[in-house]
PDB file of C-alpha atoms and ligand atoms in Angstrom:
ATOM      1  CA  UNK Q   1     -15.429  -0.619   8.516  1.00 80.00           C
ATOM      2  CA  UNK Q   2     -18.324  -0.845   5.833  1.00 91.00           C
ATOM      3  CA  UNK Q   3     -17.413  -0.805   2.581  1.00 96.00           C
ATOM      4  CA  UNK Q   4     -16.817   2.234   0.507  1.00 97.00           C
ATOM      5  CA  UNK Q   5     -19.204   2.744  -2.992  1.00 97.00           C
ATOM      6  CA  UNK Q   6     -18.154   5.270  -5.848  1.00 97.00           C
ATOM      7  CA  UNK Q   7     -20.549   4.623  -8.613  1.00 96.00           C
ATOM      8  CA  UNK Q   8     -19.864   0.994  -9.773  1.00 94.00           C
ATOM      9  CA  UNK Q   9     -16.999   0.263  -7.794  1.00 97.00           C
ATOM     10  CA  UNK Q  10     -16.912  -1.049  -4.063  1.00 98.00           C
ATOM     11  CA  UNK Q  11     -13.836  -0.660  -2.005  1.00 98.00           C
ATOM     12  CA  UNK Q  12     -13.313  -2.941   1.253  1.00 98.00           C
ATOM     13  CA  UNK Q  13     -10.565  -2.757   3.419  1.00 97.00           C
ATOM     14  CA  UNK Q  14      -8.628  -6.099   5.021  1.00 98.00           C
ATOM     15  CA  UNK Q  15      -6.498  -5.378   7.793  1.00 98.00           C
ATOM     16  CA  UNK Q  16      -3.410  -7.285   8.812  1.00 98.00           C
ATOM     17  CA  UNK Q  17      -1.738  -5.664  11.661  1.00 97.00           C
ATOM     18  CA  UNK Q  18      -0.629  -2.582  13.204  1.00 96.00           C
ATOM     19  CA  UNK Q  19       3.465  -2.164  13.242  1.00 94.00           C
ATOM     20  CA  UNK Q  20       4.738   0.988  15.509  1.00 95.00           C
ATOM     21  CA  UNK Q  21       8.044   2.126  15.313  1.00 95.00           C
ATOM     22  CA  UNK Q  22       9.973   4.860  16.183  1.00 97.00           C
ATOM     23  CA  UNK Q  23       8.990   7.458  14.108  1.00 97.00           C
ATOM     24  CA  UNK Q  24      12.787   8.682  13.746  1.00 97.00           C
ATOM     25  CA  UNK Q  25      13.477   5.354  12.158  1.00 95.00           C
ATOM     26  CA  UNK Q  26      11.395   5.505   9.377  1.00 95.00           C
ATOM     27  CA  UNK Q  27      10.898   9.543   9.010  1.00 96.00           C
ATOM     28  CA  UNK Q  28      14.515  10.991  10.171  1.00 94.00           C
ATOM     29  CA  UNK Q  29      14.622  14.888   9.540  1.00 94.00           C
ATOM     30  CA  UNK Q  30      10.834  15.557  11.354  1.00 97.00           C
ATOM     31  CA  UNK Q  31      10.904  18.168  13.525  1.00 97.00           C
ATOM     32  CA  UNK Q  32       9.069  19.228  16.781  1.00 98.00           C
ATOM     33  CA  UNK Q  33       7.482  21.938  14.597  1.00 98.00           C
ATOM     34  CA  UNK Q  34       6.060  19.053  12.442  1.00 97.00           C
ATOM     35  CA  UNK Q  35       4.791  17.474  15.168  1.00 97.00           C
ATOM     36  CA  UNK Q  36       3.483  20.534  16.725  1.00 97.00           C
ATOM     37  CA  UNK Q  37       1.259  20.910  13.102  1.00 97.00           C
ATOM     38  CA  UNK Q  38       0.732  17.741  12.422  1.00 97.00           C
ATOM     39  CA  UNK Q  39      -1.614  17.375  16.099  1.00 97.00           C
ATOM     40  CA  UNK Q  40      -3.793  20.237  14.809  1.00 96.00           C
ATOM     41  CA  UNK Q  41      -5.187  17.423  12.461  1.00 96.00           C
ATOM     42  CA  UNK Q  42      -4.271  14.048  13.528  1.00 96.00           C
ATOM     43  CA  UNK Q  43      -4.838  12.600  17.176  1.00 89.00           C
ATOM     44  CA  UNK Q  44      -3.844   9.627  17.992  1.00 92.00           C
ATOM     45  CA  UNK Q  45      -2.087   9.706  21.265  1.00 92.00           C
ATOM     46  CA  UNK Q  46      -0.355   6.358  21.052  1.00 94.00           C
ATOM     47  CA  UNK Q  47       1.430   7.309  18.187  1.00 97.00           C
ATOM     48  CA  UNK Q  48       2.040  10.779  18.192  1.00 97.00           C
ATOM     49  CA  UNK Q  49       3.095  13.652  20.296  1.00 97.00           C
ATOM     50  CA  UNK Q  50       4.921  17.144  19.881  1.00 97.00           C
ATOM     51  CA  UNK Q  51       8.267  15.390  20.384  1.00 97.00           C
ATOM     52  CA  UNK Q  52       9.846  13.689  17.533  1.00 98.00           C
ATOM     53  CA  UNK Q  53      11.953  11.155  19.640  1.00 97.00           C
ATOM     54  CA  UNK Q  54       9.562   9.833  21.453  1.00 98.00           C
ATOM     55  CA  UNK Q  55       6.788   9.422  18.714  1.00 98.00           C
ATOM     56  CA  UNK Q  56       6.054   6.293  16.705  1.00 97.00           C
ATOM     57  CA  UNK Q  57       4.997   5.906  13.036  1.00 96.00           C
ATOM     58  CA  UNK Q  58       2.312   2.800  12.897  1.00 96.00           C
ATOM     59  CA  UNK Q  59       2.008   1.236  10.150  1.00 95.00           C
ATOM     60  CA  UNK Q  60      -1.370  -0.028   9.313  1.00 97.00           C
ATOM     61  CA  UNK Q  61      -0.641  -3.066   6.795  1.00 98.00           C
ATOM     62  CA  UNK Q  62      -3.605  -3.684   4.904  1.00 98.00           C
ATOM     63  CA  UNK Q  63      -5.142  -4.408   1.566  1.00 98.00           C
ATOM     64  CA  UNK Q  64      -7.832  -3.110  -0.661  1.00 98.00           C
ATOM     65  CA  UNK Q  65     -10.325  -5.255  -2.321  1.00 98.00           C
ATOM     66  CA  UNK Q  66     -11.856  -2.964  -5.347  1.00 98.00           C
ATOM     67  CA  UNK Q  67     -15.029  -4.930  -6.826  1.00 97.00           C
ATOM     68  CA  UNK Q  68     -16.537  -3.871 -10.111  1.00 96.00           C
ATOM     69  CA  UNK Q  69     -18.150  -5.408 -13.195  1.00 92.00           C
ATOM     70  CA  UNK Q  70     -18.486  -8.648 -11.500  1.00 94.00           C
ATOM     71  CA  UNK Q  71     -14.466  -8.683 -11.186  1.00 95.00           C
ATOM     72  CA  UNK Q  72     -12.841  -8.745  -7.686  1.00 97.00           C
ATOM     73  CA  UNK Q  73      -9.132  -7.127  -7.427  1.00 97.00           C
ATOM     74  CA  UNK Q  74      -6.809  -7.759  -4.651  1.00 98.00           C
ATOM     75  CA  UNK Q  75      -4.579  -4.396  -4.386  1.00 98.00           C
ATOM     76  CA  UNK Q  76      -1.252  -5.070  -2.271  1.00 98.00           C
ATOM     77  CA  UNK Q  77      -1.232  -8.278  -0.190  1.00 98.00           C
ATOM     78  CA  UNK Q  78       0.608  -7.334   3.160  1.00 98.00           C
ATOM     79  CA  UNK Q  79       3.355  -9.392   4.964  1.00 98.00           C
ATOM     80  CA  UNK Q  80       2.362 -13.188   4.944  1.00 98.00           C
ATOM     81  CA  UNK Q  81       2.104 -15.871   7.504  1.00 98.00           C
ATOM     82  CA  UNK Q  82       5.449 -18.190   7.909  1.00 98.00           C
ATOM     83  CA  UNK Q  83       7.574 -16.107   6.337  1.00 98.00           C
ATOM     84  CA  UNK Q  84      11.261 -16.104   6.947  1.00 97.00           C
ATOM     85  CA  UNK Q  85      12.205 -12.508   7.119  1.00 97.00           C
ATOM     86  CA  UNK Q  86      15.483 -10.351   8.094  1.00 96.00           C
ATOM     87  CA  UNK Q  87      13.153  -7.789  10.308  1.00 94.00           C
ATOM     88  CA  UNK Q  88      12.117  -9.377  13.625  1.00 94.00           C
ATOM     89  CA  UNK Q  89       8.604  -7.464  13.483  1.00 93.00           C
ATOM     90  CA  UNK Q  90       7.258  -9.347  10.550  1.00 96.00           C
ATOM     91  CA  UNK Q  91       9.355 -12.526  10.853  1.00 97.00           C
ATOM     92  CA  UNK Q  92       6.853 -15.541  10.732  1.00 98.00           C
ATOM     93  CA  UNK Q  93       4.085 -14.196  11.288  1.00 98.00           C
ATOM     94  CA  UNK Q  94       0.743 -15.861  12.224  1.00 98.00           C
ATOM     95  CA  UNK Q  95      -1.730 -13.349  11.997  1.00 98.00           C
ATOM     96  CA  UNK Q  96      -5.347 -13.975  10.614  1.00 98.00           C
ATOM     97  CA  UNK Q  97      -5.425 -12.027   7.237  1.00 98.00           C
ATOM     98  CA  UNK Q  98      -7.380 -14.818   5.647  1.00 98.00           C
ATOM     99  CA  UNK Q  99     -10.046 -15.148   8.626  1.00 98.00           C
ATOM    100  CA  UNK Q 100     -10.281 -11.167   8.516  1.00 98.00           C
ATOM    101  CA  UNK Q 101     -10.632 -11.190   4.258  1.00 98.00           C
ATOM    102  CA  UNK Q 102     -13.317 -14.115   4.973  1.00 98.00           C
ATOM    103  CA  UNK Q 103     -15.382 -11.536   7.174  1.00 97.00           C
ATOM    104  CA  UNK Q 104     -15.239  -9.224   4.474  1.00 97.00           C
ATOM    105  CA  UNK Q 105     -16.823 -11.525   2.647  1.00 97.00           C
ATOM    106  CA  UNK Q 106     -14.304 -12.973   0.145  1.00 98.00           C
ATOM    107  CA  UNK Q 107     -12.457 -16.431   0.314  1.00 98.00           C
ATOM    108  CA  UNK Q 108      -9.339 -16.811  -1.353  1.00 98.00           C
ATOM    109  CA  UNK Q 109     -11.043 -18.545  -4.475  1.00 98.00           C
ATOM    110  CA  UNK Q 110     -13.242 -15.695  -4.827  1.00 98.00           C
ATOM    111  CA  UNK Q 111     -10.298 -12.788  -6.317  1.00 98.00           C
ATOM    112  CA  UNK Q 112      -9.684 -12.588 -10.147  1.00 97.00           C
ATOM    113  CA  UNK Q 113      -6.535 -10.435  -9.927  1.00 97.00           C
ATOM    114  CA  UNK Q 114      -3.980  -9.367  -7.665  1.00 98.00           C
ATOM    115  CA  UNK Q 115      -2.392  -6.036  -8.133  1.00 97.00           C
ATOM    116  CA  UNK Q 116       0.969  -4.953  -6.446  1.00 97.00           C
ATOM    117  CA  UNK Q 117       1.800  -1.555  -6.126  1.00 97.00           C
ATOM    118  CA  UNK Q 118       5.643  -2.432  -5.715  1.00 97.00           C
ATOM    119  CA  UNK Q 119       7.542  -5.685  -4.569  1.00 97.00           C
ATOM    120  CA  UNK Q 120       7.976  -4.746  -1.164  1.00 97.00           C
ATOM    121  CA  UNK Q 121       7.692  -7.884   1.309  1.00 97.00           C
ATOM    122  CA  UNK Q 122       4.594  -6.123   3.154  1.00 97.00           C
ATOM    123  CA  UNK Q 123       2.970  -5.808  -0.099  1.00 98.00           C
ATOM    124  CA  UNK Q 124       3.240  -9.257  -1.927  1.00 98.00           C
ATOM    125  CA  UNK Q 125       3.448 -11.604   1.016  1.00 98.00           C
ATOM    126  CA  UNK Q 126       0.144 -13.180   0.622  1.00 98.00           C
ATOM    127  CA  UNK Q 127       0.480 -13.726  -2.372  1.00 98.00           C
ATOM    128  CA  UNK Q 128       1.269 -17.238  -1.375  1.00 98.00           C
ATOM    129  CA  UNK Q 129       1.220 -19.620   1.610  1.00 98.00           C
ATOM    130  CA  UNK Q 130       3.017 -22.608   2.725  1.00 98.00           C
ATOM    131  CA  UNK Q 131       1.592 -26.007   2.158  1.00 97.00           C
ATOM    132  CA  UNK Q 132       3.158 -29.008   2.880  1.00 97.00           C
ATOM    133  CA  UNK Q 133       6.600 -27.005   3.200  1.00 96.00           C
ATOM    134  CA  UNK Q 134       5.562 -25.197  -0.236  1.00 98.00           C
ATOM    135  CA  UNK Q 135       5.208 -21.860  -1.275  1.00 98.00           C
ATOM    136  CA  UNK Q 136       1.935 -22.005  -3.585  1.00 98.00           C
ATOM    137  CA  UNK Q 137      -0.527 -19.368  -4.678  1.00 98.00           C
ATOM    138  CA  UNK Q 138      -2.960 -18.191  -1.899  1.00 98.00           C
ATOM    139  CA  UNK Q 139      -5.592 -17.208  -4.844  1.00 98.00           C
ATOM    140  CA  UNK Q 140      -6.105 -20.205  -7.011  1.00 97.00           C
ATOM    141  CA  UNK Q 141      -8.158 -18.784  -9.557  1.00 98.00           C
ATOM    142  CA  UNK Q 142      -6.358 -15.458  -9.429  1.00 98.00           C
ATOM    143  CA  UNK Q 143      -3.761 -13.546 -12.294  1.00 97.00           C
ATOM    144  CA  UNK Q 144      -1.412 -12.162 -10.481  1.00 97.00           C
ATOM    145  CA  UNK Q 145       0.424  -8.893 -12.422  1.00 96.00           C
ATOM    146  CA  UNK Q 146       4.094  -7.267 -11.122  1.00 96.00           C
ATOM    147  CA  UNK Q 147       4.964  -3.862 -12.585  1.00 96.00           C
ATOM    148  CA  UNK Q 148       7.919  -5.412 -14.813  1.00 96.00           C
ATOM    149  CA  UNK Q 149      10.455  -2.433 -13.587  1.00 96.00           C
ATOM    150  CA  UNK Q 150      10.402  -3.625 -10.223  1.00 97.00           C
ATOM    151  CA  UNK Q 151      10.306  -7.461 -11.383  1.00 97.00           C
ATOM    152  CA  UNK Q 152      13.964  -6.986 -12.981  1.00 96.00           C
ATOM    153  CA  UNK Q 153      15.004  -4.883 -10.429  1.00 96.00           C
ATOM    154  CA  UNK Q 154      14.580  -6.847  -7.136  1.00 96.00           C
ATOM    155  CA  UNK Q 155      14.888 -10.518  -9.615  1.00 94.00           C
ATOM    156  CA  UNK Q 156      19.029  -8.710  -9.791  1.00 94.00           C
ATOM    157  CA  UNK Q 157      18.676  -9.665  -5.530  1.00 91.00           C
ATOM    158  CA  UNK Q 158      20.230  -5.944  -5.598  1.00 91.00           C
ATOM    159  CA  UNK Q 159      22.993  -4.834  -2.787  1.00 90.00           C
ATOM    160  CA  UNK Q 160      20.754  -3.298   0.461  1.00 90.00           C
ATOM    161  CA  UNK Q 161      17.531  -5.124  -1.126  1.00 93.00           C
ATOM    162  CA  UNK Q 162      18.229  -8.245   1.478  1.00 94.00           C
ATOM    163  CA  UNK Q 163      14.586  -8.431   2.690  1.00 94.00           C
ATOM    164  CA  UNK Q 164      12.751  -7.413  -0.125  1.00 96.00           C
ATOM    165  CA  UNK Q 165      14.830 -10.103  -2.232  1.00 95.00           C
ATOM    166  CA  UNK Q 166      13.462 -12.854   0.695  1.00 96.00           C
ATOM    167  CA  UNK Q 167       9.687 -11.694  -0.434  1.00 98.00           C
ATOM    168  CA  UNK Q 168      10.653 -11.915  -4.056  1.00 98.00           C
ATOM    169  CA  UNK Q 169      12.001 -16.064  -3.570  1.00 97.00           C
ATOM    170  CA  UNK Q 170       8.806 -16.630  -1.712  1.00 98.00           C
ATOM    171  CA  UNK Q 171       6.274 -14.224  -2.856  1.00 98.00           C
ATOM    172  CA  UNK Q 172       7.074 -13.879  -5.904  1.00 98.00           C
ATOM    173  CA  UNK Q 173       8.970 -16.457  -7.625  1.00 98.00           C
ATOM    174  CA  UNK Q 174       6.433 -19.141  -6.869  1.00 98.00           C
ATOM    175  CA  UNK Q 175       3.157 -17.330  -8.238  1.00 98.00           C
ATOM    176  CA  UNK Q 176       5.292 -16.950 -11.915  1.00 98.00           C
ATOM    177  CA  UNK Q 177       5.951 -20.897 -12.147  1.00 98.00           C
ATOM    178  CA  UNK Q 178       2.795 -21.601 -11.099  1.00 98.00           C
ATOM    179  CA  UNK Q 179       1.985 -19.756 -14.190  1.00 98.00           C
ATOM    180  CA  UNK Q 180      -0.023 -17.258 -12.373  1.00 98.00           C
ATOM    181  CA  UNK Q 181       2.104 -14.340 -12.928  1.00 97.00           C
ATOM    182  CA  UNK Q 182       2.254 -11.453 -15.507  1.00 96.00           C
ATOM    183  CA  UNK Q 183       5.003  -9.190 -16.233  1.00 95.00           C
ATOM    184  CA  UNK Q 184       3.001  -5.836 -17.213  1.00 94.00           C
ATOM    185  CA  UNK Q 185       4.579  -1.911 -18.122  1.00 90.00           C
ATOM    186  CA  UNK Q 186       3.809   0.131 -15.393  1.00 85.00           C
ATOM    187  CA  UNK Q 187       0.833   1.881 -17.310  1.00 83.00           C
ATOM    188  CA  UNK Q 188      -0.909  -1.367 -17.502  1.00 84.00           C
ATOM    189  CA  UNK Q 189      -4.664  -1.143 -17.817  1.00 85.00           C
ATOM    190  CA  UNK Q 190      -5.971  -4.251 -15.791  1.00 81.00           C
ATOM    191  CA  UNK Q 191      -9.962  -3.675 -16.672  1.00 80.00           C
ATOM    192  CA  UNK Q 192     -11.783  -0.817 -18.915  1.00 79.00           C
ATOM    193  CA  UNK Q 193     -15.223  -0.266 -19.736  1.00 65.00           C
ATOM    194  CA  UNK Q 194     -15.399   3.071 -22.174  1.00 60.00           C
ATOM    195  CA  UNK Q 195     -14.163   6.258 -20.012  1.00 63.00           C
ATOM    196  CA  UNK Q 196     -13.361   4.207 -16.486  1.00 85.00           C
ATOM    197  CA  UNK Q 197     -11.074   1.588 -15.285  1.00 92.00           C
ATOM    198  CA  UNK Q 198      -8.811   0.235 -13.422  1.00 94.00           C
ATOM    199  CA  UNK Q 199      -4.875   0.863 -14.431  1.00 93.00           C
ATOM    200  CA  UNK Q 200      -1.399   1.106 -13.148  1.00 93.00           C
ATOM    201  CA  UNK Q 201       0.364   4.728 -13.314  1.00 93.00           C
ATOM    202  CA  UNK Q 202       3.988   5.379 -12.973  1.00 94.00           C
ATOM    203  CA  UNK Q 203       5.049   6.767  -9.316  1.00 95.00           C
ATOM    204  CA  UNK Q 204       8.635   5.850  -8.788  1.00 95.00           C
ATOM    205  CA  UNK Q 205      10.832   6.587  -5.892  1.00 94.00           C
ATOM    206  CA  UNK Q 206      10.240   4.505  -3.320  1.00 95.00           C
ATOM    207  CA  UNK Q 207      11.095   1.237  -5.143  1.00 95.00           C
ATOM    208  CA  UNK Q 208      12.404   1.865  -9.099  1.00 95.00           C
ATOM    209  CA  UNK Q 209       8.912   0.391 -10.205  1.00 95.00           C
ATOM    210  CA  UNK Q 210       6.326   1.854  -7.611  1.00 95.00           C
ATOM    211  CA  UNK Q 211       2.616   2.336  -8.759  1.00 96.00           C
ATOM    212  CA  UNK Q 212      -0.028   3.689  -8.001  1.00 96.00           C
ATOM    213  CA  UNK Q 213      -3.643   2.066  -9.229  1.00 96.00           C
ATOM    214  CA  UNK Q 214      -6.507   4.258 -10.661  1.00 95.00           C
ATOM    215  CA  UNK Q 215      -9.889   3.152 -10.641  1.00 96.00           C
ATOM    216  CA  UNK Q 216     -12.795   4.647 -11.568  1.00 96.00           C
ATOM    217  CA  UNK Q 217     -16.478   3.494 -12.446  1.00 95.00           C
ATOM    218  CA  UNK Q 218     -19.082   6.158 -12.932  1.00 93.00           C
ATOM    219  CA  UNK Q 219     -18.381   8.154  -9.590  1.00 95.00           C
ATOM    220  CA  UNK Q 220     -15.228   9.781  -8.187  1.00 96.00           C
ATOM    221  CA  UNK Q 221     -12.243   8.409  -9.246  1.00 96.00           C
ATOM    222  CA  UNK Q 222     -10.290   6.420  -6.273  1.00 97.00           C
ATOM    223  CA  UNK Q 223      -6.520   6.347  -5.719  1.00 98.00           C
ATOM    224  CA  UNK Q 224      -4.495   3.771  -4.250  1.00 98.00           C
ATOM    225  CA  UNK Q 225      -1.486   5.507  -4.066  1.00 96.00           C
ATOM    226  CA  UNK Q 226       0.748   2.640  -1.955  1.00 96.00           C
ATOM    227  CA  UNK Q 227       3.763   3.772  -0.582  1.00 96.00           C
ATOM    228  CA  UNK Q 228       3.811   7.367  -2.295  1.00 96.00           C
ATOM    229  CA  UNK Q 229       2.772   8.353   1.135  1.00 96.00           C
ATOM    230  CA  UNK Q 230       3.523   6.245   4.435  1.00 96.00           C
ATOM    231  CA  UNK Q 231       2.867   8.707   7.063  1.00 97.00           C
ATOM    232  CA  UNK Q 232       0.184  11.802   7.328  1.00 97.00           C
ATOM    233  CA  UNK Q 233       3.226  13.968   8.375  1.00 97.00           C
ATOM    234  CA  UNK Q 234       4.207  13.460   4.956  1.00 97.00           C
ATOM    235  CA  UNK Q 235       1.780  15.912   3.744  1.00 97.00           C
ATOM    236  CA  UNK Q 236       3.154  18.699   6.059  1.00 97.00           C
ATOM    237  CA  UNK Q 237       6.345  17.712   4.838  1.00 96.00           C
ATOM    238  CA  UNK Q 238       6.550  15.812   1.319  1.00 92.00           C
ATOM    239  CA  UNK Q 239      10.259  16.495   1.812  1.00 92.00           C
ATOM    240  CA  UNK Q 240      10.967  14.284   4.693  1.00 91.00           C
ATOM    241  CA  UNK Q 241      12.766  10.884   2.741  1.00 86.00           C
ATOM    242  CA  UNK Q 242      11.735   7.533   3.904  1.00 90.00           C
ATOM    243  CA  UNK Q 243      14.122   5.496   5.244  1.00 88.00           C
ATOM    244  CA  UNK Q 244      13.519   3.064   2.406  1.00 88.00           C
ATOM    245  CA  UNK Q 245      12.819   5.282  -0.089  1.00 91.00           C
ATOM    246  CA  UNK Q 246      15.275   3.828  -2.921  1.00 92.00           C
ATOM    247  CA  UNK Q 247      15.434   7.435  -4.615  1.00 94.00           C
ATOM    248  CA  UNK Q 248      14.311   9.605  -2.288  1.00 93.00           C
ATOM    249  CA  UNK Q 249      14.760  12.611  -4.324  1.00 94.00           C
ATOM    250  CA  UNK Q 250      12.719  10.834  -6.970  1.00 96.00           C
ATOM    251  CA  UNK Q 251      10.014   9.945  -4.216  1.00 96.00           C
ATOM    252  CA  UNK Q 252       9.318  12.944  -2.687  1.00 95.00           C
ATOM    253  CA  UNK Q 253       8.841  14.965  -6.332  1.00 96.00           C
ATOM    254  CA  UNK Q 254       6.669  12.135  -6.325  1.00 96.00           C
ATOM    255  CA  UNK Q 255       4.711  12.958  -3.634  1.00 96.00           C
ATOM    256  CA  UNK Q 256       4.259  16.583  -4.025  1.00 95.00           C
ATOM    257  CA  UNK Q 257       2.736  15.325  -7.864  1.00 96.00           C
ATOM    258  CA  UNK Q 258       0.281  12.844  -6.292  1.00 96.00           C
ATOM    259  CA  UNK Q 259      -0.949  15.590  -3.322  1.00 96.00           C
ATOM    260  CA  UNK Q 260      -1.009  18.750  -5.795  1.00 96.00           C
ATOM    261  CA  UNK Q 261      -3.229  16.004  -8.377  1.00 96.00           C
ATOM    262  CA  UNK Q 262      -5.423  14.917  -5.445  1.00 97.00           C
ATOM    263  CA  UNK Q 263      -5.942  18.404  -3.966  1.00 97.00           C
ATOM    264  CA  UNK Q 264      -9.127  19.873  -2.877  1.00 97.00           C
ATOM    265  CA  UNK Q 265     -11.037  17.564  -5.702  1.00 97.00           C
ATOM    266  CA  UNK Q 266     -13.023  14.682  -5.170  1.00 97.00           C
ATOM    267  CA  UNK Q 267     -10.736  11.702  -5.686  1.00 98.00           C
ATOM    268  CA  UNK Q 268     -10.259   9.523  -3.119  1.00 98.00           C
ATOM    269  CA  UNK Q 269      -7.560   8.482  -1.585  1.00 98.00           C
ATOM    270  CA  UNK Q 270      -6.207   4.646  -0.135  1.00 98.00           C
ATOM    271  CA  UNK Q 271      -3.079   5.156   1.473  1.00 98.00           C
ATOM    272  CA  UNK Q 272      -1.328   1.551   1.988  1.00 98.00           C
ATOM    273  CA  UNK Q 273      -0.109   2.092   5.834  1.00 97.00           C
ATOM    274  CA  UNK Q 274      -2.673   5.162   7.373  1.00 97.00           C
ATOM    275  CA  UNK Q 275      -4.873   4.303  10.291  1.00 96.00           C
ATOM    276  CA  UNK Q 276      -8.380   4.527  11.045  1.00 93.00           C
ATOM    277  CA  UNK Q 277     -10.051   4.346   8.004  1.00 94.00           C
ATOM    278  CA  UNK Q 278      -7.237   4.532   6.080  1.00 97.00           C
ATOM    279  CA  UNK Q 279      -9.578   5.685   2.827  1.00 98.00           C
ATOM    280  CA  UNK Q 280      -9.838  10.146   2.622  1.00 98.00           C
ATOM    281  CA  UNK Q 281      -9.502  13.209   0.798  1.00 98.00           C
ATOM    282  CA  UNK Q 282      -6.430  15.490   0.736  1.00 98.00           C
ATOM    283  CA  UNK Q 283      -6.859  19.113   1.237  1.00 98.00           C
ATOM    284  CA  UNK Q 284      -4.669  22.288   1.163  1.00 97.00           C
ATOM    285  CA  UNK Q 285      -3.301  23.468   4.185  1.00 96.00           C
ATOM    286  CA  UNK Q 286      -1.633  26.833   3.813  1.00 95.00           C
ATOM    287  CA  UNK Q 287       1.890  26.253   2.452  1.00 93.00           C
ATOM    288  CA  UNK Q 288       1.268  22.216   2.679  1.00 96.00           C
ATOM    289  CA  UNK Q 289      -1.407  19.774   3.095  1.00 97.00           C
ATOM    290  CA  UNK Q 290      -3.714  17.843   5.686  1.00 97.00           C
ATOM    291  CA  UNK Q 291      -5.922  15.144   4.943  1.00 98.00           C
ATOM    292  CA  UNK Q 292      -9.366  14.244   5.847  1.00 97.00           C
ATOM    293  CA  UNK Q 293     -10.613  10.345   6.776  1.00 97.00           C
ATOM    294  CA  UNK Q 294     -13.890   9.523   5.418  1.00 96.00           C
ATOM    295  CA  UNK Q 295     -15.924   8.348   8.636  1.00 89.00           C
ATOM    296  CA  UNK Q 296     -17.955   5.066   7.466  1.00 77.00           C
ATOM    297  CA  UNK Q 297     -17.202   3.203  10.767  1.00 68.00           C
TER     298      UNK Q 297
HETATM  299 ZN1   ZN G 301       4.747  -0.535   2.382  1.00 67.47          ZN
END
């Protein structure tokens, strides 16, 4: 995938693995009249088909790397490799994140800032690596900044939070004594040249500190919206709770604010967990929405 331009900013995409799971799992109350909708826009026959029971939900865990001004931004940082973890899927892991952010064009001393959307475990795990039996820093010239909300929340290692509190002892814990971490409110503007930027925006729900990130540099404005939105039958449907949405009242009001915002306009959208491209517009779609992947294959 090339990478994507909007005026001054440039948006690349590093992937880290595809995850399918039963789409029940993760997305309990879809029905076969979702499914039946949902196929009028989105094909991909490995994942999807009119019956809900038999249909998976893969996740595509990824990050963005947003360049602009000369600064280079690491949004979200996937699962990790070695990582001890309570879900068999993304225990230890050994994938090649680092080999496929290399081909992109960026080494690990290359990133000025890593942003987290939440402090999930498949969102801050590379945020360090083990050396020599160590968690340390995987960006040694990087800040790192965690939406404070979340920080004191998952720091509490909260009742039901088991894995996420495993990410925050390995993930997280190390970057702050390393004295790479940064507390910051969840409106936190991370870079700003008069008029564009890139800043943190309130979206809770999913975790009781999720973000999204706005950037924008002289062309359409971009929107990593995280976990607002984990599956495309979410826009049919921006009532359907996530298994592990914390609130999931909260998350899908959530939701329906990010898709009515990014409706039939311009922005553009990077989903943490879509496929293909990931990277696309959202449109209306009668009573709901679809969405539309940018093709830069
Ligand atoms: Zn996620």
């Amino acid at each position: 995938m090339q990478p994507i331009e909007l005026g001054r900013l440039r948006v690349t995409k590093v992937h880290e693995m595809d995850s399918p799971v039963p789409l029940l799992s993760q997305l309990p109350g879809t029905t076969a009249a979702d499914m039946k909708r949902l196929l009028t826009w989105y094909d991909q026959p490995d994942e999807v088909n009119e019956d809900p029971e038999t249909s998976f939900m893969t996740f595509s865990v990824h990050s963005w790397v947003i360049e602009v001004d000369g600064q280079t931004i690491l949004v979200d940082t996937c699962c990790g490799n070695d990582k001890p973890r309570l879900l068999p899927e993304v225990d230890h892991l050994g994938t090649d994140y680092l080999g496929n952010l290399r081909r992109a064009g960026f080494a690990p001393e290359d990133i000025d800032l890593v942003m987290c959307t939440h402090l999930h475990f498949d969102h801050v795990g590379w945020n360090t690596r083990l050396e020599n039996g160590k968690w340390v820093p995987t960006f040694p010239n990087a800040r790192y900044v965690f939406g404070k909300r979340d920080y004191d929340y998952f720091r509490t290692d909260p009742a039901g939070e088991e894995l996420h509190n495993q990410a925050f002892l390995d993930s997280i814990v190390p970057v702050m004594e390393a004295g790479r971490g940064e507390l910051v409110d969840e409106d936190h503007v991370a870079h700003r040249e008069i008029g564009d930027g890139v800043w943190l925006e309130p979206a809770f729900g999913h975790s009781p500190g999720c973000c999204v990130i706005n950037a924008q540099a002289e062309g359409a404005p971009a929107l990593f919206w995280g976990d607002v939105i984990h599956h495309p039958v979410q826009l049919i449907r921006h009532d359907l709770k996530f298994a592990f949405d914390a609130d999931g009242v909260a998350a899908s009001q959530t939701r329906k604010a990010v898709m009515e915002r990014v409706a039939d306009n311009d922005t553009l959208c990077f989903p943490a967990h879509f496929r293909r491209t990931s990277a696309g517009h959202v449109k209306r779609d009668g009573d709901a929405f679809r969405y539309q992947w940018i093709d830069n294959t």
